[in-house]
Amino acid sequence: MDRGRLTSLLARERDSQVRRNPRSAAAYAQADHLFGRVPMTWMNKQAAGFPLYLESARGSHVVDLDGHEYVDLCLGDSGAMAGHSPAPVTEAVMRRLATLGGATAMMPTEDAEWVGAELTRRFGLPRWSFSLTATDANRWAIRLARAVTGRPKILVNSYCYHGSVDESLIVVGDDGEGVSRPGNVGAPCEVTLTSRVAEFNDVDGLERQLAHGDVAAVLMEPALTNVGIVLPEPGYLDAVRRLTRRHGTLLINDETHTLSAGPGGCTGAWGLAPDVVTIGKAIGGGVAVGAYGLSAELAAAILDRDDLDLVDMGGVGGTLAGNALSVAAARATLEHVLTDSAFAQMTALATRFTDAVTKVIEAHDLPWSISQLGARAEYRFVRPAPRDGTSSARAADAELEDYLHLYLANRGVLLTPFHNMALMSPATSAADVDRHSEVFAAAVAELLA
């Protein structure tokens, strides 16, 4: 690949996005009262220097402020996995707000038990509690794990993603031990005081860290997703469960992104047996909700403790968690939108996406790869695909990534801005996938011309 040509094409695509989107550019320039000019700082992860502003969205398509329509394969980085404004969720939200009233009242609704029972069916864990985000679900699960085990540390995988959980911002350093993840903002303490870290797919490294005897829980995604998809090697997840049990350490599966593997995420699809599952984003159909599920044994051990304040200021829970509106949205999403049959359709479309990208890679004999996790797929600029988080992070190519993102966006296709992930929703169509395939092939052909 000619890097000079890549630089030239990237400059052309940036110029094109600026010319195409004057209203988005102007809205960004005028956002003087927003920190970083955006509602949330991550929205500044854009290849053209400003974000596209949302005007409207339905199903698998979004329309920006300048009137351009896009096939949306980003889907709010999993938050809109159900598609944008699915009718059952819209109806449930309107019923709660307009007909019944009471978005939040610090009172339970019958919807909550239904959602808990459905999450039990999908993930196998029988006791559930709600939050507004997966980050909070992880934070509260970590507190419960420390309380039950009496141990101070949490072990995560290098370059994992668990939201903004302090304990997760640790990576494997050059000496094989943990160091603060680059860019960690305002850490409350040196991260090695609260955390240990091992590479994904490294059983020996995990065992070395657990042998210290101070790890309350392993918090992990069953497949890494936010540094590129990194899939577990055969036997790895079984080894994780075996080692955590041997060392008296709890296992927390964060299924927030890996829900793409199926109705019960990787836990359900692969028959995993964690002590805790955490989840968020997608299960509310676009409405903020998260949850954590506990094994019966763990739940009983926690509830039997009279020294833990679970009903006020003990550090677990929040005023808006489990509110009537978010729980109603979760019920509608799980009952009518992200159903078992919907996941089968979404996975088939992701396979169609993967096959088309593979054909382009093979046709040009590129040293690239693509990995699929159910309804999610992602191409990488390395072959074979990375087997751990550190090698996956090192395989990133920011300039090439920006080029492909902009080329696609300028021709009506959106990927998640953080990496090259494409996600299917129940509303995504074969035509949507084929549009990406067409534009991706053209982008590669121009790059290699």
Short mmCIF file of C-alpha atoms in Angstrom, two decimals:
data_model
loop_
_atom_site.label_atom_id
_atom_site.label_comp_id
_atom_site.label_asym_id
_atom_site.label_seq_id
_atom_site.Cartn_x
_atom_site.Cartn_y
_atom_site.Cartn_z
CA MET A 1 0.00 0.00 0.00
CA ASP A 2 1.30 3.43 -0.98
CA ARG A 3 1.13 5.55 2.20
CA GLY A 4 1.46 8.72 0.16
CA ARG A 5 -1.61 7.79 -1.83
CA LEU A 6 -3.45 7.00 1.39
CA THR A 7 -2.63 10.45 2.77
CA SER A 8 -3.84 12.10 -0.41
CA LEU A 9 -7.10 10.13 -0.51
CA LEU A 10 -7.74 10.84 3.16
CA ALA A 11 -7.32 14.59 2.56
CA ARG A 12 -9.79 14.35 -0.35
CA GLU A 13 -12.38 12.55 1.78
CA ARG A 14 -11.99 15.05 4.62
CA ASP A 15 -12.54 17.92 2.20
CA SER A 16 -15.58 16.14 0.81
CA GLN A 17 -17.15 15.72 4.25
CA VAL A 18 -16.61 19.38 5.08
CA ARG A 19 -18.24 20.46 1.80
CA ARG A 20 -21.15 18.02 2.21
CA ASN A 21 -21.99 18.96 5.78
CA PRO A 22 -21.98 22.73 6.34
CA ARG A 23 -24.84 22.61 8.87
CA SER A 24 -23.13 19.99 11.04
CA ALA A 25 -19.87 21.94 10.87
CA ALA A 26 -21.66 25.16 11.82
CA ALA A 27 -23.54 23.55 14.72
CA TYR A 28 -20.24 22.22 16.07
CA ALA A 29 -18.52 25.60 15.72
CA GLN A 30 -21.38 27.28 17.62
CA ALA A 31 -21.47 24.81 20.53
CA ASP A 32 -19.61 27.13 22.89
CA HIS A 33 -21.41 25.96 26.03
CA LEU A 34 -20.55 22.28 25.64
CA PHE A 35 -17.30 20.88 27.02
CA GLY A 36 -15.32 19.94 23.91
CA ARG A 37 -18.26 21.30 21.84
CA VAL A 38 -20.15 17.99 22.20
CA PRO A 39 -22.70 16.59 24.70
CA MET A 40 -20.25 13.82 25.64
CA THR A 41 -16.55 14.03 24.88
CA TRP A 42 -16.37 10.71 23.02
CA MET A 43 -18.41 12.30 20.22
CA ASN A 44 -15.19 14.09 19.20
CA LYS A 45 -13.83 10.80 17.86
CA GLN A 46 -14.34 11.86 14.26
CA ALA A 47 -12.08 11.72 11.23
CA ALA A 48 -13.07 15.07 9.69
CA GLY A 49 -12.65 17.35 12.71
CA PHE A 50 -16.35 17.65 13.59
CA PRO A 51 -19.19 15.18 14.20
CA LEU A 52 -22.16 14.63 11.96
CA TYR A 53 -25.25 15.94 13.76
CA LEU A 54 -28.33 13.76 14.04
CA GLU A 55 -31.61 14.95 12.56
CA SER A 56 -33.68 11.75 12.62
CA ALA A 57 -33.39 7.97 12.70
CA ARG A 58 -35.64 4.99 12.01
CA GLY A 59 -34.75 1.33 11.88
CA SER A 60 -31.31 0.87 10.36
CA HIS A 61 -30.99 4.35 8.83
CA VAL A 62 -30.11 7.79 10.19
CA VAL A 63 -30.39 11.23 8.60
CA ASP A 64 -27.93 14.00 9.47
CA LEU A 65 -28.56 17.71 9.88
CA ASP A 66 -27.63 18.33 6.23
CA GLY A 67 -30.22 15.83 5.00
CA HIS A 68 -27.91 12.94 4.09
CA GLU A 69 -29.28 9.46 4.78
CA TYR A 70 -26.97 6.68 5.98
CA VAL A 71 -27.05 2.94 6.44
CA ASP A 72 -26.20 2.85 10.14
CA LEU A 73 -23.87 -0.02 11.03
CA CYS A 74 -22.67 1.83 14.12
CA LEU A 75 -26.05 1.71 15.88
CA GLY A 76 -24.91 3.95 18.70
CA ASP A 77 -21.95 1.63 19.36
CA SER A 78 -24.44 -1.08 20.44
CA GLY A 79 -26.91 1.23 22.22
CA ALA A 80 -29.26 0.96 19.24
CA MET A 81 -28.71 -2.73 18.50
CA ALA A 82 -32.51 -3.02 18.46
CA GLY A 83 -32.63 -0.47 15.63
CA HIS A 84 -33.66 3.15 15.98
CA SER A 85 -37.01 3.78 17.66
CA PRO A 86 -38.49 0.28 17.23
CA ALA A 87 -42.26 0.49 17.40
CA PRO A 88 -42.77 -1.77 20.46
CA VAL A 89 -40.31 0.29 22.50
CA THR A 90 -41.82 3.58 21.35
CA GLU A 91 -45.27 2.33 22.30
CA ALA A 92 -44.11 1.10 25.71
CA VAL A 93 -42.37 4.38 26.47
CA MET A 94 -45.39 6.44 25.41
CA ARG A 95 -47.71 4.23 27.45
CA ARG A 96 -45.55 4.72 30.52
CA LEU A 97 -45.12 8.46 30.03
CA ALA A 98 -48.42 9.58 28.51
CA THR A 99 -51.02 6.97 29.45
CA LEU A 100 -49.97 5.66 32.85
CA GLY A 101 -47.60 8.46 33.86
CA GLY A 102 -44.69 8.15 36.22
CA ALA A 103 -41.31 7.76 34.56
CA THR A 104 -39.61 7.39 37.94
CA ALA A 105 -41.23 7.12 41.36
CA MET A 106 -38.84 5.03 43.50
CA MET A 107 -41.48 2.27 43.29
CA PRO A 108 -41.13 -1.06 41.48
CA THR A 109 -43.33 -2.07 38.56
CA GLU A 110 -44.41 -5.53 37.44
CA ASP A 111 -42.32 -5.09 34.30
CA ALA A 112 -39.17 -5.49 36.40
CA GLU A 113 -39.94 -9.08 37.41
CA TRP A 114 -40.79 -9.93 33.79
CA VAL A 115 -37.41 -8.56 32.63
CA GLY A 116 -35.60 -10.38 35.44
CA ALA A 117 -37.25 -13.66 34.47
CA GLU A 118 -36.38 -13.14 30.80
CA LEU A 119 -32.74 -12.32 31.60
CA THR A 120 -32.68 -15.49 33.71
CA ARG A 121 -33.92 -17.50 30.73
CA ARG A 122 -31.26 -16.02 28.50
CA PHE A 123 -28.23 -15.98 30.80
CA GLY A 124 -29.03 -18.63 33.41
CA LEU A 125 -28.52 -16.43 36.49
CA PRO A 126 -31.62 -16.18 38.71
CA ARG A 127 -31.29 -12.86 40.61
CA TRP A 128 -31.21 -9.49 38.81
CA SER A 129 -30.90 -5.84 39.72
CA PHE A 130 -31.01 -2.75 37.52
CA SER A 131 -28.85 0.28 36.83
CA LEU A 132 -28.87 2.97 34.14
CA THR A 133 -25.58 1.94 32.51
CA ALA A 134 -23.38 -1.11 32.22
CA THR A 135 -20.61 0.95 33.83
CA ASP A 136 -22.69 1.23 37.00
CA ALA A 137 -23.66 -2.44 36.80
CA ASN A 138 -19.95 -3.27 36.72
CA ARG A 139 -19.14 -0.90 39.56
CA TRP A 140 -21.82 -2.38 41.80
CA ALA A 141 -20.89 -5.96 40.91
CA ILE A 142 -17.28 -5.18 41.83
CA ARG A 143 -18.36 -3.83 45.23
CA LEU A 144 -20.43 -6.93 45.92
CA ALA A 145 -17.52 -9.17 44.89
CA ARG A 146 -15.14 -7.41 47.25
CA ALA A 147 -17.68 -7.57 50.08
CA VAL A 148 -18.27 -11.31 49.72
CA THR A 149 -14.65 -12.39 49.18
CA GLY A 150 -12.93 -9.89 51.46
CA ARG A 151 -10.33 -9.35 48.73
CA PRO A 152 -9.25 -5.95 47.36
CA LYS A 153 -8.36 -6.45 43.70
CA ILE A 154 -10.16 -6.95 40.40
CA LEU A 155 -8.49 -8.66 37.45
CA VAL A 156 -9.26 -7.56 33.89
CA ASN A 157 -7.84 -8.23 30.44
CA SER A 158 -5.40 -5.85 28.79
CA TYR A 159 -7.28 -3.34 26.57
CA CYS A 160 -10.64 -4.58 27.82
CA TYR A 161 -13.73 -2.39 27.83
CA HIS A 162 -16.01 -2.06 30.85
CA GLY A 163 -17.10 1.54 30.47
CA SER A 164 -15.34 4.03 32.73
CA VAL A 165 -14.77 1.61 35.61
CA ASP A 166 -11.56 2.76 37.35
CA GLU A 167 -10.32 -0.77 37.95
CA SER A 168 -10.41 -1.60 34.24
CA LEU A 169 -7.97 1.12 33.09
CA ILE A 170 -4.90 -1.11 33.30
CA VAL A 171 -2.86 -2.84 30.59
CA VAL A 172 0.03 -5.28 30.46
CA GLY A 173 3.35 -3.42 30.40
CA ASP A 174 6.60 -4.40 28.72
CA ASP A 175 7.64 -6.43 31.77
CA GLY A 176 4.39 -8.41 31.77
CA GLU A 177 2.99 -6.60 34.80
CA GLY A 178 0.19 -4.08 35.01
CA VAL A 179 0.54 -0.38 34.25
CA SER A 180 -2.01 2.42 33.90
CA ARG A 181 -3.68 2.49 30.52
CA PRO A 182 -2.38 5.42 28.41
CA GLY A 183 -4.60 8.49 28.77
CA ASN A 184 -6.22 7.40 32.05
CA VAL A 185 -7.90 10.60 33.29
CA GLY A 186 -7.61 11.60 36.94
CA ALA A 187 -7.08 8.14 38.38
CA PRO A 188 -8.06 8.13 42.08
CA CYS A 189 -4.99 6.06 42.90
CA GLU A 190 -2.28 4.02 41.18
CA VAL A 191 -4.32 1.41 39.31
CA THR A 192 -2.13 -1.48 40.46
CA LEU A 193 -3.45 -0.89 44.00
CA THR A 194 -6.93 -1.95 42.89
CA SER A 195 -6.33 -4.13 39.86
CA ARG A 196 -4.43 -6.94 38.23
CA VAL A 197 -4.28 -7.65 34.52
CA ALA A 198 -3.65 -10.55 32.17
CA GLU A 199 -3.73 -10.82 28.40
CA PHE A 200 -6.84 -12.32 26.85
CA ASN A 201 -6.19 -15.94 25.81
CA ASP A 202 -3.19 -16.17 28.17
CA VAL A 203 -4.04 -18.93 30.65
CA ASP A 204 -0.57 -18.97 32.24
CA GLY A 205 -0.61 -15.22 32.75
CA LEU A 206 -4.03 -15.43 34.37
CA GLU A 207 -2.89 -18.17 36.73
CA ARG A 208 0.19 -16.19 37.78
CA GLN A 209 -1.96 -13.21 38.72
CA LEU A 210 -4.60 -15.24 40.56
CA ALA A 211 -1.91 -17.01 42.55
CA HIS A 212 -1.39 -13.83 44.60
CA GLY A 213 -4.65 -14.68 46.36
CA ASP A 214 -5.95 -11.10 46.45
CA VAL A 215 -8.33 -11.07 43.46
CA ALA A 216 -12.00 -10.76 44.35
CA ALA A 217 -13.26 -11.15 40.78
CA VAL A 218 -12.20 -11.52 37.19
CA LEU A 219 -14.19 -8.98 35.19
CA MET A 220 -14.07 -9.85 31.50
CA GLU A 221 -15.78 -9.83 28.17
CA PRO A 222 -16.02 -13.39 26.82
CA ALA A 223 -14.57 -11.87 23.63
CA LEU A 224 -12.79 -8.53 23.48
CA THR A 225 -14.79 -6.02 21.44
CA ASN A 226 -13.55 -2.48 21.88
CA VAL A 227 -10.00 -2.89 20.60
CA GLY A 228 -11.16 -4.90 17.64
CA ILE A 229 -12.90 -8.24 18.07
CA VAL A 230 -10.56 -10.75 19.74
CA LEU A 231 -12.15 -14.18 19.94
CA PRO A 232 -11.37 -16.76 22.63
CA GLU A 233 -9.17 -19.66 21.61
CA PRO A 234 -10.48 -23.20 22.16
CA GLY A 235 -10.45 -24.09 25.83
CA TYR A 236 -9.58 -20.60 27.07
CA LEU A 237 -12.91 -19.69 28.68
CA ASP A 238 -13.16 -23.13 30.30
CA ALA A 239 -9.69 -22.54 31.77
CA VAL A 240 -10.75 -19.14 33.10
CA ARG A 241 -13.71 -20.69 34.91
CA ARG A 242 -11.60 -23.57 36.25
CA LEU A 243 -8.86 -21.24 37.55
CA THR A 244 -11.24 -18.74 39.14
CA ARG A 245 -12.94 -21.52 41.05
CA ARG A 246 -9.62 -23.01 42.13
CA HIS A 247 -8.46 -19.65 43.50
CA GLY A 248 -11.76 -18.68 45.15
CA THR A 249 -12.29 -15.80 42.71
CA LEU A 250 -15.66 -14.76 41.31
CA LEU A 251 -16.18 -14.53 37.54
CA ILE A 252 -18.09 -11.57 36.08
CA ASN A 253 -19.00 -11.74 32.39
CA ASP A 254 -19.64 -8.28 30.90
CA GLU A 255 -22.02 -9.02 28.02
CA THR A 256 -22.76 -5.40 27.06
CA HIS A 257 -21.12 -5.71 23.63
CA THR A 258 -20.94 -9.50 23.37
CA LEU A 259 -24.73 -9.68 23.49
CA SER A 260 -24.25 -9.73 19.72
CA ALA A 261 -23.39 -13.45 20.04
CA GLY A 262 -27.05 -14.30 20.63
CA PRO A 263 -30.08 -13.73 22.86
CA GLY A 264 -28.01 -14.64 25.94
CA GLY A 265 -24.74 -13.25 24.67
CA CYS A 266 -21.69 -15.50 24.82
CA THR A 267 -22.86 -16.84 28.18
CA GLY A 268 -25.93 -18.37 26.57
CA ALA A 269 -24.42 -19.20 23.19
CA TRP A 270 -21.35 -20.96 24.59
CA GLY A 271 -22.78 -22.44 27.78
CA LEU A 272 -20.65 -20.36 30.16
CA ALA A 273 -21.19 -20.39 33.92
CA PRO A 274 -20.19 -17.04 35.47
CA ASP A 275 -21.10 -15.95 38.98
CA VAL A 276 -22.27 -12.56 37.69
CA VAL A 277 -23.38 -11.16 34.33
CA THR A 278 -23.42 -7.43 33.61
CA ILE A 279 -25.16 -5.85 30.67
CA GLY A 280 -26.40 -2.50 29.39
CA LYS A 281 -26.92 -0.40 26.26
CA ALA A 282 -28.90 -2.63 23.88
CA ILE A 283 -31.48 -4.12 26.25
CA GLY A 284 -33.37 -0.83 26.56
CA GLY A 285 -33.92 -0.33 22.83
CA GLY A 286 -32.18 3.06 23.05
CA VAL A 287 -33.43 3.99 26.51
CA ALA A 288 -30.79 4.06 29.25
CA VAL A 289 -30.75 0.84 31.27
CA GLY A 290 -28.24 -1.63 32.64
CA ALA A 291 -28.44 -4.71 34.82
CA TYR A 292 -26.42 -7.26 36.72
CA GLY A 293 -27.40 -10.85 37.42
CA LEU A 294 -26.18 -13.01 40.30
CA SER A 295 -26.03 -16.73 40.92
CA ALA A 296 -28.40 -17.98 43.61
CA GLU A 297 -25.47 -18.84 45.88
CA LEU A 298 -23.87 -15.41 45.54
CA ALA A 299 -27.16 -13.57 46.02
CA ALA A 300 -27.89 -15.54 49.18
CA ALA A 301 -24.40 -14.89 50.56
CA ILE A 302 -24.86 -11.14 50.07
CA LEU A 303 -28.38 -10.96 51.49
CA ASP A 304 -27.33 -12.98 54.55
CA ARG A 305 -24.89 -10.25 55.53
CA ASP A 306 -26.30 -7.75 58.04
CA ASP A 307 -23.26 -5.45 57.77
CA LEU A 308 -23.86 -4.46 54.14
CA ASP A 309 -26.11 -1.45 53.50
CA LEU A 310 -27.94 -2.41 50.31
CA VAL A 311 -30.88 -0.06 50.81
CA ASP A 312 -29.27 3.33 51.28
CA MET A 313 -25.72 4.69 51.18
CA GLY A 314 -23.64 1.52 50.97
CA GLY A 315 -22.36 2.27 47.48
CA VAL A 316 -24.69 0.02 45.48
CA GLY A 317 -27.73 1.41 43.67
CA GLY A 318 -28.96 4.80 42.46
CA THR A 319 -32.10 6.92 42.54
CA LEU A 320 -33.02 6.41 38.87
CA ALA A 321 -31.93 2.79 38.61
CA GLY A 322 -34.81 0.43 37.91
CA ASN A 323 -37.14 3.30 37.09
CA ALA A 324 -40.49 2.50 35.51
CA LEU A 325 -39.62 3.99 32.13
CA SER A 326 -36.33 2.18 31.53
CA VAL A 327 -37.74 -1.13 32.74
CA ALA A 328 -40.76 -0.77 30.44
CA ALA A 329 -38.39 -0.14 27.52
CA ALA A 330 -36.32 -3.18 28.46
CA ARG A 331 -39.39 -5.39 28.54
CA ALA A 332 -40.57 -4.22 25.14
CA THR A 333 -37.08 -4.69 23.67
CA LEU A 334 -36.58 -8.21 25.00
CA GLU A 335 -40.15 -9.37 24.41
CA HIS A 336 -40.72 -7.98 20.93
CA VAL A 337 -37.49 -6.74 19.28
CA LEU A 338 -34.24 -8.49 20.29
CA THR A 339 -35.91 -11.89 20.16
CA ASP A 340 -34.34 -15.28 19.49
CA SER A 341 -35.51 -15.19 15.88
CA ALA A 342 -34.21 -11.63 15.42
CA PHE A 343 -30.73 -12.71 16.51
CA ALA A 344 -30.74 -15.52 13.95
CA GLN A 345 -31.54 -13.01 11.21
CA MET A 346 -28.96 -10.50 12.48
CA THR A 347 -26.23 -13.14 12.63
CA ALA A 348 -27.00 -14.26 9.07
CA LEU A 349 -26.59 -10.67 7.88
CA ALA A 350 -23.29 -10.33 9.74
CA THR A 351 -22.11 -13.48 8.00
CA ARG A 352 -23.12 -11.93 4.67
CA PHE A 353 -21.10 -8.84 5.63
CA THR A 354 -18.09 -10.96 6.65
CA ASP A 355 -18.16 -13.02 3.46
CA ALA A 356 -18.21 -9.91 1.27
CA VAL A 357 -15.31 -8.27 3.10
CA THR A 358 -13.34 -11.52 2.97
CA LYS A 359 -13.77 -11.64 -0.82
CA VAL A 360 -12.29 -8.15 -1.16
CA ILE A 361 -9.38 -8.98 1.13
CA GLU A 362 -8.63 -12.18 -0.78
CA ALA A 363 -9.05 -10.59 -4.20
CA HIS A 364 -6.29 -8.07 -3.41
CA ASP A 365 -4.25 -10.47 -1.26
CA LEU A 366 -4.31 -7.92 1.57
CA PRO A 367 -2.67 -8.69 4.93
CA TRP A 368 -6.01 -7.91 6.60
CA SER A 369 -8.57 -10.06 8.41
CA ILE A 370 -12.14 -9.93 9.62
CA SER A 371 -13.64 -11.40 12.79
CA GLN A 372 -17.31 -12.05 13.50
CA LEU A 373 -19.14 -12.39 16.81
CA GLY A 374 -22.75 -13.21 16.02
CA ALA A 375 -24.39 -10.02 14.76
CA ARG A 376 -21.13 -8.04 14.97
CA ALA A 377 -18.18 -8.08 12.55
CA GLU A 378 -14.99 -6.06 12.29
CA TYR A 379 -12.12 -5.84 9.86
CA ARG A 380 -8.53 -5.44 10.98
CA PHE A 381 -5.38 -4.38 9.15
CA VAL A 382 -3.40 -7.44 10.18
CA ARG A 383 -3.45 -11.17 9.40
CA PRO A 384 -3.95 -13.41 11.26
CA ALA A 385 -6.36 -11.62 13.55
CA PRO A 386 -4.84 -10.63 16.92
CA ARG A 387 -5.20 -13.09 19.80
CA ASP A 388 -4.91 -10.61 22.69
CA GLY A 389 -5.64 -6.99 23.52
CA THR A 390 -2.10 -5.62 23.37
CA SER A 391 -1.35 -7.03 19.92
CA SER A 392 -4.77 -5.85 18.77
CA ALA A 393 -4.04 -2.31 19.97
CA ARG A 394 -0.68 -2.35 18.20
CA ALA A 395 -2.31 -3.41 14.94
CA ALA A 396 -4.33 -0.19 14.70
CA ASP A 397 -3.72 2.09 11.72
CA ALA A 398 -5.40 5.42 12.45
CA GLU A 399 -4.84 6.93 9.01
CA LEU A 400 -6.19 3.91 7.15
CA GLU A 401 -9.12 3.68 9.54
CA ASP A 402 -10.00 7.35 9.03
CA TYR A 403 -9.84 6.94 5.27
CA LEU A 404 -12.25 4.01 5.24
CA HIS A 405 -14.63 5.64 7.72
CA LEU A 406 -14.82 8.85 5.71
CA TYR A 407 -15.02 7.11 2.33
CA LEU A 408 -17.96 5.07 3.63
CA ALA A 409 -19.68 8.02 5.33
CA ASN A 410 -19.38 10.22 2.26
CA ARG A 411 -21.22 7.50 0.36
CA GLY A 412 -23.93 6.83 2.90
CA VAL A 413 -22.57 4.14 5.28
CA LEU A 414 -21.64 4.63 8.95
CA LEU A 415 -19.33 2.41 11.01
CA THR A 416 -18.70 2.97 14.70
CA PRO A 417 -16.15 5.80 14.93
CA PHE A 418 -13.99 4.02 17.54
CA HIS A 419 -12.95 1.12 15.30
CA ASN A 420 -14.12 -0.79 12.21
CA MET A 421 -17.10 -2.47 13.80
CA ALA A 422 -20.33 -3.15 11.95
CA LEU A 423 -23.41 -4.24 13.90
CA MET A 424 -26.66 -5.64 12.56
CA SER A 425 -30.09 -4.82 14.01
CA PRO A 426 -33.46 -6.50 13.44
CA ALA A 427 -34.18 -3.69 10.98
CA THR A 428 -30.97 -4.11 8.96
CA SER A 429 -31.54 -5.49 5.47
CA ALA A 430 -29.47 -7.41 2.96
CA ALA A 431 -29.50 -4.26 0.83
CA ASP A 432 -27.94 -2.34 3.71
CA VAL A 433 -25.14 -4.90 3.96
CA ASP A 434 -24.65 -4.97 0.20
CA ARG A 435 -24.33 -1.19 0.11
CA HIS A 436 -21.42 -1.43 2.53
CA SER A 437 -19.88 -4.22 0.47
CA GLU A 438 -20.07 -2.12 -2.70
CA VAL A 439 -18.56 0.99 -1.13
CA PHE A 440 -15.88 -0.93 0.80
CA ALA A 441 -14.74 -2.65 -2.40
CA ALA A 442 -14.54 0.72 -4.18
CA ALA A 443 -12.55 2.26 -1.30
CA VAL A 444 -10.00 -0.54 -1.39
CA ALA A 445 -9.76 -0.46 -5.17
CA GLU A 446 -9.04 3.28 -5.16
CA LEU A 447 -6.44 2.88 -2.43
CA LEU A 448 -4.56 0.21 -4.35
CA ALA A 449 -4.93 1.73 -7.84
#
